[in-house]
Amino acid sequence: MVVTLAYIALFLVFSWVILRINQKSDSLSKSVFIAIFLGAVIGLSLHFISANHTKTIIEWYSIVGNGYVHLLKLVAIPLIFISILSAINKLENSAGIGKMSLTIVGCMLCLVMVAGFIGLLTAHILGLDASAFVHMPSMLTAEEVNKTAAVSIPQLVTSLIPTNIFLDLTGARSVSV
């Protein structure tokens, strides 16, 4: 536990150093290279401690990495929506928007019909039916209980960071905004 806390403190100190260098320097590349070097120092030092400590330290470090990826996903969905709206807004021929929208919706409906047909055909060829799902609810409940009980603190903290704001706003996640 002491080793883990020491590495977390080291990570925080290195993060503070990188922040201070970034504030004092106008060169982003300098800050990036220093961050890469400090990360390599931490990574190399992890090879000299026990595997159990290394696994725990990596779980705690993954809060920052996975949190960053979750926040990128959170920003990406609205950004794509805004860029599509911007592209439609910049169209010179506004009369063509309705025709283009109808074409896109028609193509999507055709794709859904083809996918549904392939799914039905595959189920028929393989002889699949719903009898396999009769015992599924009890198995899923026990599996979910075991999975929830095995969540570590870093995984719990990472799971609190949203990835899809619309999914959170609908309440579809267990911990929503």
Short mmCIF file of N, CA and C in Angstrom, two decimals:
data_model
loop_
_atom_site.label_atom_id
_atom_site.label_comp_id
_atom_site.label_asym_id
_atom_site.label_seq_id
_atom_site.Cartn_x
_atom_site.Cartn_y
_atom_site.Cartn_z
N MET A 1 0.82 -1.20 0.00
CA MET A 1 0.00 0.00 0.00
C MET A 1 0.87 1.27 0.00
N VAL A 2 1.99 1.21 0.72
CA VAL A 2 2.89 2.35 0.78
C VAL A 2 3.51 2.62 -0.59
N VAL A 3 3.86 1.54 -1.28
CA VAL A 3 4.45 1.69 -2.62
C VAL A 3 3.43 2.32 -3.57
N THR A 4 2.19 1.87 -3.49
CA THR A 4 1.14 2.42 -4.35
C THR A 4 0.94 3.90 -4.07
N LEU A 5 0.85 4.26 -2.80
CA LEU A 5 0.68 5.67 -2.44
C LEU A 5 1.88 6.51 -2.88
N ALA A 6 3.08 5.94 -2.78
CA ALA A 6 4.28 6.66 -3.23
C ALA A 6 4.23 6.91 -4.73
N TYR A 7 3.79 5.92 -5.49
CA TYR A 7 3.72 6.10 -6.95
C TYR A 7 2.60 7.06 -7.33
N ILE A 8 1.51 7.06 -6.59
CA ILE A 8 0.45 8.04 -6.87
C ILE A 8 0.97 9.44 -6.57
N ALA A 9 1.69 9.59 -5.46
CA ALA A 9 2.28 10.90 -5.14
C ALA A 9 3.29 11.31 -6.21
N LEU A 10 4.10 10.36 -6.69
CA LEU A 10 5.06 10.65 -7.75
C LEU A 10 4.35 11.10 -9.02
N PHE A 11 3.25 10.45 -9.35
CA PHE A 11 2.46 10.82 -10.52
C PHE A 11 1.93 12.25 -10.36
N LEU A 12 1.41 12.57 -9.19
CA LEU A 12 0.88 13.91 -8.96
C LEU A 12 1.99 14.97 -9.03
N VAL A 13 3.16 14.65 -8.47
CA VAL A 13 4.29 15.59 -8.53
C VAL A 13 4.72 15.79 -9.98
N PHE A 14 4.84 14.71 -10.75
CA PHE A 14 5.23 14.83 -12.16
C PHE A 14 4.18 15.62 -12.94
N SER A 15 2.90 15.40 -12.64
CA SER A 15 1.84 16.15 -13.32
C SER A 15 1.95 17.63 -13.01
N TRP A 16 2.25 17.95 -11.75
CA TRP A 16 2.41 19.35 -11.35
C TRP A 16 3.61 19.97 -12.06
N VAL A 17 4.71 19.22 -12.16
CA VAL A 17 5.91 19.72 -12.85
C VAL A 17 5.59 20.00 -14.32
N ILE A 18 4.89 19.10 -14.95
CA ILE A 18 4.53 19.30 -16.37
C ILE A 18 3.62 20.51 -16.52
N LEU A 19 2.69 20.69 -15.60
CA LEU A 19 1.80 21.85 -15.64
C LEU A 19 2.59 23.15 -15.49
N ARG A 20 3.52 23.19 -14.56
CA ARG A 20 4.35 24.39 -14.35
C ARG A 20 5.22 24.68 -15.58
N ILE A 21 5.79 23.65 -16.16
CA ILE A 21 6.61 23.84 -17.36
C ILE A 21 5.75 24.35 -18.51
N ASN A 22 4.56 23.83 -18.62
CA ASN A 22 3.65 24.25 -19.69
C ASN A 22 3.22 25.70 -19.49
N GLN A 23 3.06 26.14 -18.24
CA GLN A 23 2.67 27.52 -17.98
C GLN A 23 3.81 28.49 -18.26
N LYS A 24 5.04 28.08 -17.98
CA LYS A 24 6.19 28.97 -18.16
C LYS A 24 6.72 28.97 -19.59
N SER A 25 6.48 27.91 -20.33
CA SER A 25 7.04 27.78 -21.67
C SER A 25 5.94 27.92 -22.71
N ASP A 26 6.30 28.52 -23.84
CA ASP A 26 5.35 28.63 -24.94
C ASP A 26 5.41 27.42 -25.86
N SER A 27 6.39 26.57 -25.66
CA SER A 27 6.60 25.44 -26.55
C SER A 27 5.83 24.21 -26.05
N LEU A 28 4.82 23.84 -26.82
CA LEU A 28 4.05 22.64 -26.47
C LEU A 28 4.89 21.39 -26.67
N SER A 29 5.72 21.39 -27.69
CA SER A 29 6.55 20.21 -27.95
C SER A 29 7.52 19.94 -26.80
N LYS A 30 8.04 21.00 -26.18
CA LYS A 30 8.92 20.83 -25.02
C LYS A 30 8.17 20.17 -23.87
N SER A 31 6.96 20.63 -23.61
CA SER A 31 6.15 20.03 -22.54
C SER A 31 5.83 18.58 -22.83
N VAL A 32 5.52 18.29 -24.09
CA VAL A 32 5.17 16.91 -24.47
C VAL A 32 6.38 15.99 -24.30
N PHE A 33 7.55 16.43 -24.74
CA PHE A 33 8.74 15.59 -24.60
C PHE A 33 9.13 15.37 -23.14
N ILE A 34 8.97 16.38 -22.32
CA ILE A 34 9.25 16.21 -20.89
C ILE A 34 8.25 15.24 -20.27
N ALA A 35 6.97 15.35 -20.67
CA ALA A 35 5.95 14.43 -20.16
C ALA A 35 6.25 13.00 -20.59
N ILE A 36 6.68 12.82 -21.83
CA ILE A 36 7.03 11.47 -22.30
C ILE A 36 8.21 10.93 -21.52
N PHE A 37 9.21 11.77 -21.27
CA PHE A 37 10.39 11.34 -20.51
C PHE A 37 10.00 10.95 -19.08
N LEU A 38 9.20 11.78 -18.42
CA LEU A 38 8.79 11.47 -17.05
C LEU A 38 7.92 10.21 -17.00
N GLY A 39 7.06 10.04 -18.00
CA GLY A 39 6.26 8.81 -18.08
C GLY A 39 7.13 7.59 -18.28
N ALA A 40 8.18 7.73 -19.09
CA ALA A 40 9.11 6.61 -19.30
C ALA A 40 9.86 6.29 -18.02
N VAL A 41 10.21 7.31 -17.25
CA VAL A 41 10.89 7.07 -15.97
C VAL A 41 9.98 6.28 -15.03
N ILE A 42 8.73 6.68 -14.95
CA ILE A 42 7.78 5.94 -14.10
C ILE A 42 7.61 4.52 -14.62
N GLY A 43 7.45 4.38 -15.93
CA GLY A 43 7.27 3.05 -16.52
C GLY A 43 8.45 2.13 -16.28
N LEU A 44 9.66 2.66 -16.44
CA LEU A 44 10.85 1.84 -16.19
C LEU A 44 10.97 1.47 -14.71
N SER A 45 10.63 2.40 -13.84
CA SER A 45 10.73 2.09 -12.41
C SER A 45 9.71 1.05 -11.98
N LEU A 46 8.60 0.93 -12.71
CA LEU A 46 7.60 -0.08 -12.38
C LEU A 46 8.13 -1.50 -12.60
N HIS A 47 9.14 -1.64 -13.44
CA HIS A 47 9.71 -2.97 -13.70
C HIS A 47 10.52 -3.49 -12.52
N PHE A 48 10.88 -2.62 -11.60
CA PHE A 48 11.73 -3.02 -10.49
C PHE A 48 10.96 -3.30 -9.20
N ILE A 49 9.63 -3.25 -9.25
CA ILE A 49 8.84 -3.59 -8.07
C ILE A 49 8.02 -4.83 -8.37
N SER A 50 7.35 -5.36 -7.36
CA SER A 50 6.62 -6.62 -7.55
C SER A 50 5.43 -6.43 -8.49
N ALA A 51 5.03 -7.54 -9.10
CA ALA A 51 3.94 -7.51 -10.09
C ALA A 51 2.62 -7.10 -9.44
N ASN A 52 2.40 -7.49 -8.20
CA ASN A 52 1.17 -7.14 -7.51
C ASN A 52 1.05 -5.63 -7.33
N HIS A 53 2.14 -5.00 -6.91
CA HIS A 53 2.14 -3.54 -6.77
C HIS A 53 1.98 -2.86 -8.13
N THR A 54 2.64 -3.40 -9.13
CA THR A 54 2.56 -2.82 -10.47
C THR A 54 1.12 -2.83 -10.98
N LYS A 55 0.42 -3.94 -10.78
CA LYS A 55 -0.97 -4.03 -11.24
C LYS A 55 -1.84 -3.00 -10.54
N THR A 56 -1.67 -2.84 -9.24
CA THR A 56 -2.46 -1.87 -8.49
C THR A 56 -2.15 -0.45 -8.93
N ILE A 57 -0.88 -0.16 -9.14
CA ILE A 57 -0.48 1.19 -9.57
C ILE A 57 -1.05 1.50 -10.95
N ILE A 58 -0.98 0.54 -11.84
CA ILE A 58 -1.52 0.74 -13.19
C ILE A 58 -3.03 0.97 -13.14
N GLU A 59 -3.74 0.27 -12.25
CA GLU A 59 -5.18 0.51 -12.10
C GLU A 59 -5.45 1.95 -11.69
N TRP A 60 -4.66 2.46 -10.75
CA TRP A 60 -4.85 3.84 -10.31
C TRP A 60 -4.47 4.83 -11.40
N TYR A 61 -3.41 4.56 -12.14
CA TYR A 61 -3.01 5.45 -13.24
C TYR A 61 -4.05 5.43 -14.37
N SER A 62 -4.74 4.30 -14.52
CA SER A 62 -5.71 4.19 -15.60
C SER A 62 -6.92 5.10 -15.38
N ILE A 63 -7.11 5.59 -14.16
CA ILE A 63 -8.19 6.56 -13.94
C ILE A 63 -7.98 7.77 -14.84
N VAL A 64 -6.76 8.26 -14.90
CA VAL A 64 -6.46 9.44 -15.72
C VAL A 64 -6.57 9.09 -17.20
N GLY A 65 -5.98 7.98 -17.61
CA GLY A 65 -5.99 7.61 -19.03
C GLY A 65 -7.38 7.29 -19.53
N ASN A 66 -8.09 6.42 -18.81
CA ASN A 66 -9.44 6.05 -19.23
C ASN A 66 -10.40 7.22 -19.08
N GLY A 67 -10.20 8.04 -18.05
CA GLY A 67 -11.04 9.23 -17.89
C GLY A 67 -10.88 10.18 -19.06
N TYR A 68 -9.66 10.33 -19.53
CA TYR A 68 -9.40 11.19 -20.69
C TYR A 68 -10.11 10.64 -21.93
N VAL A 69 -10.04 9.34 -22.13
CA VAL A 69 -10.70 8.73 -23.29
C VAL A 69 -12.22 8.88 -23.16
N HIS A 70 -12.76 8.71 -21.96
CA HIS A 70 -14.21 8.88 -21.76
C HIS A 70 -14.63 10.32 -22.07
N LEU A 71 -13.84 11.28 -21.64
CA LEU A 71 -14.17 12.68 -21.92
C LEU A 71 -14.06 12.99 -23.41
N LEU A 72 -13.10 12.37 -24.11
CA LEU A 72 -13.02 12.55 -25.57
C LEU A 72 -14.27 12.01 -26.25
N LYS A 73 -14.74 10.84 -25.78
CA LYS A 73 -15.98 10.29 -26.34
C LYS A 73 -17.16 11.20 -26.04
N LEU A 74 -17.16 11.79 -24.86
CA LEU A 74 -18.24 12.69 -24.46
C LEU A 74 -18.30 13.91 -25.38
N VAL A 75 -17.14 14.42 -25.79
CA VAL A 75 -17.08 15.59 -26.65
C VAL A 75 -17.35 15.22 -28.10
N ALA A 76 -17.00 14.01 -28.50
CA ALA A 76 -17.06 13.64 -29.92
C ALA A 76 -18.49 13.60 -30.45
N ILE A 77 -19.42 13.07 -29.69
CA ILE A 77 -20.79 12.92 -30.20
C ILE A 77 -21.44 14.27 -30.49
N PRO A 78 -21.44 15.23 -29.55
CA PRO A 78 -22.01 16.54 -29.90
C PRO A 78 -21.22 17.25 -31.00
N LEU A 79 -19.92 17.04 -31.05
CA LEU A 79 -19.09 17.68 -32.07
C LEU A 79 -19.47 17.19 -33.47
N ILE A 80 -19.72 15.90 -33.60
CA ILE A 80 -20.15 15.34 -34.89
C ILE A 80 -21.51 15.91 -35.28
N PHE A 81 -22.41 15.98 -34.31
CA PHE A 81 -23.74 16.53 -34.58
C PHE A 81 -23.65 17.98 -35.04
N ILE A 82 -22.84 18.77 -34.36
CA ILE A 82 -22.67 20.18 -34.72
C ILE A 82 -22.04 20.32 -36.11
N SER A 83 -21.07 19.47 -36.42
CA SER A 83 -20.42 19.56 -37.74
C SER A 83 -21.40 19.19 -38.85
N ILE A 84 -22.27 18.23 -38.60
CA ILE A 84 -23.29 17.88 -39.60
C ILE A 84 -24.25 19.05 -39.81
N LEU A 85 -24.68 19.66 -38.70
CA LEU A 85 -25.57 20.82 -38.82
C LEU A 85 -24.88 21.97 -39.54
N SER A 86 -23.61 22.17 -39.27
CA SER A 86 -22.85 23.23 -39.93
C SER A 86 -22.74 22.96 -41.43
N ALA A 87 -22.50 21.71 -41.79
CA ALA A 87 -22.40 21.36 -43.22
C ALA A 87 -23.73 21.58 -43.92
N ILE A 88 -24.83 21.23 -43.27
CA ILE A 88 -26.15 21.45 -43.87
C ILE A 88 -26.42 22.94 -43.99
N ASN A 89 -26.01 23.70 -42.99
CA ASN A 89 -26.22 25.15 -43.00
C ASN A 89 -25.44 25.83 -44.12
N LYS A 90 -24.31 25.30 -44.49
CA LYS A 90 -23.47 25.91 -45.53
C LYS A 90 -23.89 25.52 -46.94
N LEU A 91 -24.88 24.64 -47.07
CA LEU A 91 -25.34 24.27 -48.41
C LEU A 91 -25.92 25.49 -49.11
N GLU A 92 -25.55 25.67 -50.35
CA GLU A 92 -26.04 26.81 -51.11
C GLU A 92 -27.44 26.54 -51.65
N ASN A 93 -27.70 25.31 -52.03
CA ASN A 93 -29.00 24.95 -52.59
C ASN A 93 -29.87 24.40 -51.47
N SER A 94 -30.63 25.27 -50.82
CA SER A 94 -31.45 24.83 -49.69
C SER A 94 -32.62 23.96 -50.13
N ALA A 95 -33.00 24.01 -51.39
CA ALA A 95 -34.09 23.17 -51.87
C ALA A 95 -33.67 21.71 -51.93
N GLY A 96 -32.38 21.45 -52.05
CA GLY A 96 -31.88 20.09 -52.15
C GLY A 96 -31.78 19.38 -50.81
N ILE A 97 -31.98 20.09 -49.70
CA ILE A 97 -31.86 19.48 -48.38
C ILE A 97 -32.93 18.42 -48.17
N GLY A 98 -34.15 18.71 -48.56
CA GLY A 98 -35.24 17.75 -48.40
C GLY A 98 -34.99 16.48 -49.21
N LYS A 99 -34.55 16.65 -50.45
CA LYS A 99 -34.27 15.50 -51.30
C LYS A 99 -33.11 14.68 -50.73
N MET A 100 -32.07 15.38 -50.25
CA MET A 100 -30.93 14.69 -49.68
C MET A 100 -31.34 13.94 -48.40
N SER A 101 -32.16 14.56 -47.57
CA SER A 101 -32.63 13.90 -46.34
C SER A 101 -33.45 12.67 -46.67
N LEU A 102 -34.32 12.77 -47.65
CA LEU A 102 -35.14 11.63 -48.05
C LEU A 102 -34.28 10.49 -48.59
N THR A 103 -33.25 10.83 -49.35
CA THR A 103 -32.33 9.81 -49.87
C THR A 103 -31.59 9.12 -48.74
N ILE A 104 -31.12 9.88 -47.77
CA ILE A 104 -30.38 9.30 -46.64
C ILE A 104 -31.29 8.39 -45.82
N VAL A 105 -32.50 8.85 -45.50
CA VAL A 105 -33.43 8.02 -44.73
C VAL A 105 -33.79 6.77 -45.52
N GLY A 106 -34.00 6.90 -46.82
CA GLY A 106 -34.30 5.73 -47.65
C GLY A 106 -33.17 4.72 -47.65
N CYS A 107 -31.95 5.20 -47.77
CA CYS A 107 -30.78 4.29 -47.74
C CYS A 107 -30.69 3.59 -46.39
N MET A 108 -30.92 4.32 -45.31
CA MET A 108 -30.86 3.70 -43.98
C MET A 108 -31.94 2.64 -43.81
N LEU A 109 -33.14 2.92 -44.29
CA LEU A 109 -34.21 1.92 -44.20
C LEU A 109 -33.88 0.68 -45.01
N CYS A 110 -33.30 0.87 -46.19
CA CYS A 110 -32.88 -0.29 -46.99
C CYS A 110 -31.81 -1.10 -46.27
N LEU A 111 -30.85 -0.43 -45.65
CA LEU A 111 -29.81 -1.14 -44.90
C LEU A 111 -30.40 -1.91 -43.73
N VAL A 112 -31.36 -1.32 -43.03
CA VAL A 112 -32.00 -2.01 -41.90
C VAL A 112 -32.77 -3.22 -42.40
N MET A 113 -33.46 -3.09 -43.53
CA MET A 113 -34.19 -4.24 -44.07
C MET A 113 -33.25 -5.36 -44.48
N VAL A 114 -32.14 -5.02 -45.11
CA VAL A 114 -31.15 -6.04 -45.50
C VAL A 114 -30.57 -6.72 -44.27
N ALA A 115 -30.23 -5.93 -43.24
CA ALA A 115 -29.68 -6.51 -42.01
C ALA A 115 -30.70 -7.42 -41.33
N GLY A 116 -31.95 -7.00 -41.29
CA GLY A 116 -33.00 -7.84 -40.70
C GLY A 116 -33.19 -9.13 -41.48
N PHE A 117 -33.18 -9.03 -42.80
CA PHE A 117 -33.32 -10.23 -43.63
C PHE A 117 -32.16 -11.19 -43.40
N ILE A 118 -30.94 -10.66 -43.34
CA ILE A 118 -29.77 -11.52 -43.09
C ILE A 118 -29.87 -12.17 -41.71
N GLY A 119 -30.33 -11.43 -40.71
CA GLY A 119 -30.50 -11.99 -39.37
C GLY A 119 -31.54 -13.10 -39.35
N LEU A 120 -32.68 -12.88 -40.01
CA LEU A 120 -33.72 -13.91 -40.07
C LEU A 120 -33.24 -15.14 -40.83
N LEU A 121 -32.56 -14.92 -41.94
CA LEU A 121 -32.04 -16.03 -42.73
C LEU A 121 -31.01 -16.84 -41.94
N THR A 122 -30.12 -16.16 -41.24
CA THR A 122 -29.11 -16.84 -40.43
C THR A 122 -29.77 -17.65 -39.32
N ALA A 123 -30.75 -17.06 -38.64
CA ALA A 123 -31.45 -17.77 -37.57
C ALA A 123 -32.17 -19.00 -38.11
N HIS A 124 -32.77 -18.87 -39.29
CA HIS A 124 -33.48 -20.01 -39.88
C HIS A 124 -32.52 -21.11 -40.30
N ILE A 125 -31.41 -20.74 -40.93
CA ILE A 125 -30.43 -21.74 -41.39
C ILE A 125 -29.80 -22.47 -40.21
N LEU A 126 -29.47 -21.75 -39.14
CA LEU A 126 -28.83 -22.36 -37.98
C LEU A 126 -29.82 -23.00 -37.02
N GLY A 127 -31.10 -22.82 -37.28
CA GLY A 127 -32.12 -23.43 -36.43
C GLY A 127 -32.20 -22.80 -35.04
N LEU A 128 -31.99 -21.51 -34.96
CA LEU A 128 -32.02 -20.83 -33.67
C LEU A 128 -33.45 -20.50 -33.27
N ASP A 129 -33.73 -20.64 -31.99
CA ASP A 129 -35.02 -20.21 -31.45
C ASP A 129 -34.78 -19.63 -30.06
N ALA A 130 -35.85 -19.24 -29.40
CA ALA A 130 -35.72 -18.55 -28.11
C ALA A 130 -35.66 -19.51 -26.93
N SER A 131 -35.62 -20.80 -27.16
CA SER A 131 -35.61 -21.74 -26.03
C SER A 131 -34.33 -21.65 -25.20
N ALA A 132 -33.25 -21.19 -25.79
CA ALA A 132 -31.99 -21.07 -25.05
C ALA A 132 -32.02 -19.92 -24.05
N PHE A 133 -32.95 -18.99 -24.22
CA PHE A 133 -32.99 -17.82 -23.36
C PHE A 133 -33.88 -18.00 -22.14
N VAL A 134 -34.48 -19.17 -21.95
CA VAL A 134 -35.39 -19.39 -20.83
C VAL A 134 -34.66 -19.27 -19.50
N HIS A 135 -33.47 -19.83 -19.39
CA HIS A 135 -32.72 -19.81 -18.14
C HIS A 135 -31.79 -18.62 -18.04
N MET A 136 -31.81 -17.75 -19.01
CA MET A 136 -30.85 -16.65 -19.07
C MET A 136 -31.01 -15.62 -17.95
N PRO A 137 -32.22 -15.19 -17.55
CA PRO A 137 -32.31 -14.13 -16.54
C PRO A 137 -31.63 -14.47 -15.22
N SER A 138 -31.76 -15.69 -14.73
CA SER A 138 -31.12 -16.03 -13.47
C SER A 138 -29.61 -16.06 -13.61
N MET A 139 -29.10 -16.51 -14.76
CA MET A 139 -27.66 -16.52 -14.97
C MET A 139 -27.12 -15.10 -15.07
N LEU A 140 -27.83 -14.22 -15.75
CA LEU A 140 -27.36 -12.86 -15.89
C LEU A 140 -27.35 -12.14 -14.54
N THR A 141 -28.34 -12.40 -13.72
CA THR A 141 -28.39 -11.74 -12.42
C THR A 141 -27.21 -12.15 -11.56
N ALA A 142 -26.91 -13.44 -11.50
CA ALA A 142 -25.78 -13.90 -10.70
C ALA A 142 -24.47 -13.37 -11.27
N GLU A 143 -24.36 -13.32 -12.59
CA GLU A 143 -23.14 -12.82 -13.21
C GLU A 143 -22.95 -11.33 -12.92
N GLU A 144 -24.04 -10.56 -12.99
CA GLU A 144 -23.95 -9.13 -12.71
C GLU A 144 -23.58 -8.87 -11.26
N VAL A 145 -24.10 -9.68 -10.35
CA VAL A 145 -23.76 -9.52 -8.93
C VAL A 145 -22.28 -9.78 -8.72
N ASN A 146 -21.75 -10.83 -9.32
CA ASN A 146 -20.33 -11.13 -9.18
C ASN A 146 -19.46 -10.04 -9.79
N LYS A 147 -19.90 -9.51 -10.95
CA LYS A 147 -19.12 -8.47 -11.61
C LYS A 147 -19.13 -7.18 -10.79
N THR A 148 -20.27 -6.84 -10.21
CA THR A 148 -20.37 -5.64 -9.40
C THR A 148 -19.55 -5.76 -8.13
N ALA A 149 -19.53 -6.94 -7.54
CA ALA A 149 -18.78 -7.14 -6.30
C ALA A 149 -17.28 -7.06 -6.53
N ALA A 150 -16.83 -7.35 -7.74
CA ALA A 150 -15.39 -7.40 -8.03
C ALA A 150 -14.83 -6.08 -8.54
N VAL A 151 -15.60 -5.00 -8.51
CA VAL A 151 -15.14 -3.72 -9.03
C VAL A 151 -14.21 -3.06 -8.02
N SER A 152 -13.04 -2.65 -8.50
CA SER A 152 -12.08 -1.97 -7.63
C SER A 152 -12.41 -0.47 -7.57
N ILE A 153 -11.77 0.23 -6.66
CA ILE A 153 -12.02 1.67 -6.52
C ILE A 153 -11.62 2.44 -7.77
N PRO A 154 -10.46 2.17 -8.40
CA PRO A 154 -10.15 2.88 -9.65
C PRO A 154 -11.17 2.62 -10.76
N GLN A 155 -11.66 1.39 -10.86
CA GLN A 155 -12.67 1.09 -11.87
C GLN A 155 -13.97 1.83 -11.57
N LEU A 156 -14.32 1.93 -10.28
CA LEU A 156 -15.52 2.65 -9.89
C LEU A 156 -15.40 4.13 -10.24
N VAL A 157 -14.26 4.73 -9.95
CA VAL A 157 -14.05 6.15 -10.27
C VAL A 157 -14.11 6.37 -11.77
N THR A 158 -13.48 5.49 -12.54
CA THR A 158 -13.50 5.61 -14.00
C THR A 158 -14.91 5.45 -14.55
N SER A 159 -15.70 4.57 -13.96
CA SER A 159 -17.06 4.35 -14.46
C SER A 159 -17.97 5.54 -14.20
N LEU A 160 -17.59 6.43 -13.29
CA LEU A 160 -18.40 7.61 -13.02
C LEU A 160 -18.25 8.68 -14.08
N ILE A 161 -17.19 8.61 -14.89
CA ILE A 161 -16.95 9.60 -15.94
C ILE A 161 -17.81 9.23 -17.15
N PRO A 162 -18.70 10.12 -17.58
CA PRO A 162 -19.61 9.77 -18.68
C PRO A 162 -18.88 9.70 -20.02
N THR A 163 -19.38 8.84 -20.91
CA THR A 163 -18.85 8.75 -22.27
C THR A 163 -19.85 9.24 -23.30
N ASN A 164 -21.12 9.18 -22.97
CA ASN A 164 -22.17 9.59 -23.90
C ASN A 164 -23.18 10.42 -23.12
N ILE A 165 -23.19 11.71 -23.34
CA ILE A 165 -24.04 12.61 -22.56
C ILE A 165 -25.52 12.30 -22.77
N PHE A 166 -25.88 11.86 -23.98
CA PHE A 166 -27.28 11.57 -24.26
C PHE A 166 -27.73 10.31 -23.53
N LEU A 167 -26.85 9.32 -23.44
CA LEU A 167 -27.16 8.11 -22.68
C LEU A 167 -27.33 8.44 -21.21
N ASP A 168 -26.52 9.34 -20.70
CA ASP A 168 -26.62 9.72 -19.30
C ASP A 168 -27.88 10.54 -19.03
N LEU A 169 -28.22 11.42 -19.95
CA LEU A 169 -29.40 12.26 -19.75
C LEU A 169 -30.69 11.46 -19.80
N THR A 170 -30.70 10.33 -20.50
CA THR A 170 -31.90 9.49 -20.53
C THR A 170 -32.00 8.59 -19.31
N GLY A 171 -30.93 8.52 -18.53
CA GLY A 171 -30.94 7.67 -17.34
C GLY A 171 -30.68 6.22 -17.65
N ALA A 172 -30.11 5.92 -18.81
CA ALA A 172 -29.86 4.54 -19.20
C ALA A 172 -28.70 3.92 -18.44
N ARG A 173 -27.79 4.75 -17.93
CA ARG A 173 -26.68 4.23 -17.13
C ARG A 173 -27.11 4.15 -15.68
N SER A 174 -26.43 3.30 -14.91
CA SER A 174 -26.78 3.16 -13.50
C SER A 174 -26.44 4.43 -12.72
N VAL A 175 -25.39 5.13 -13.12
CA VAL A 175 -25.02 6.40 -12.49
C VAL A 175 -25.05 7.45 -13.59
N SER A 176 -26.15 8.21 -13.67
CA SER A 176 -26.30 9.18 -14.74
C SER A 176 -26.09 10.59 -14.22
N VAL A 177 -26.04 11.53 -15.16
CA VAL A 177 -25.84 12.94 -14.82
C VAL A 177 -27.04 13.45 -14.06
#
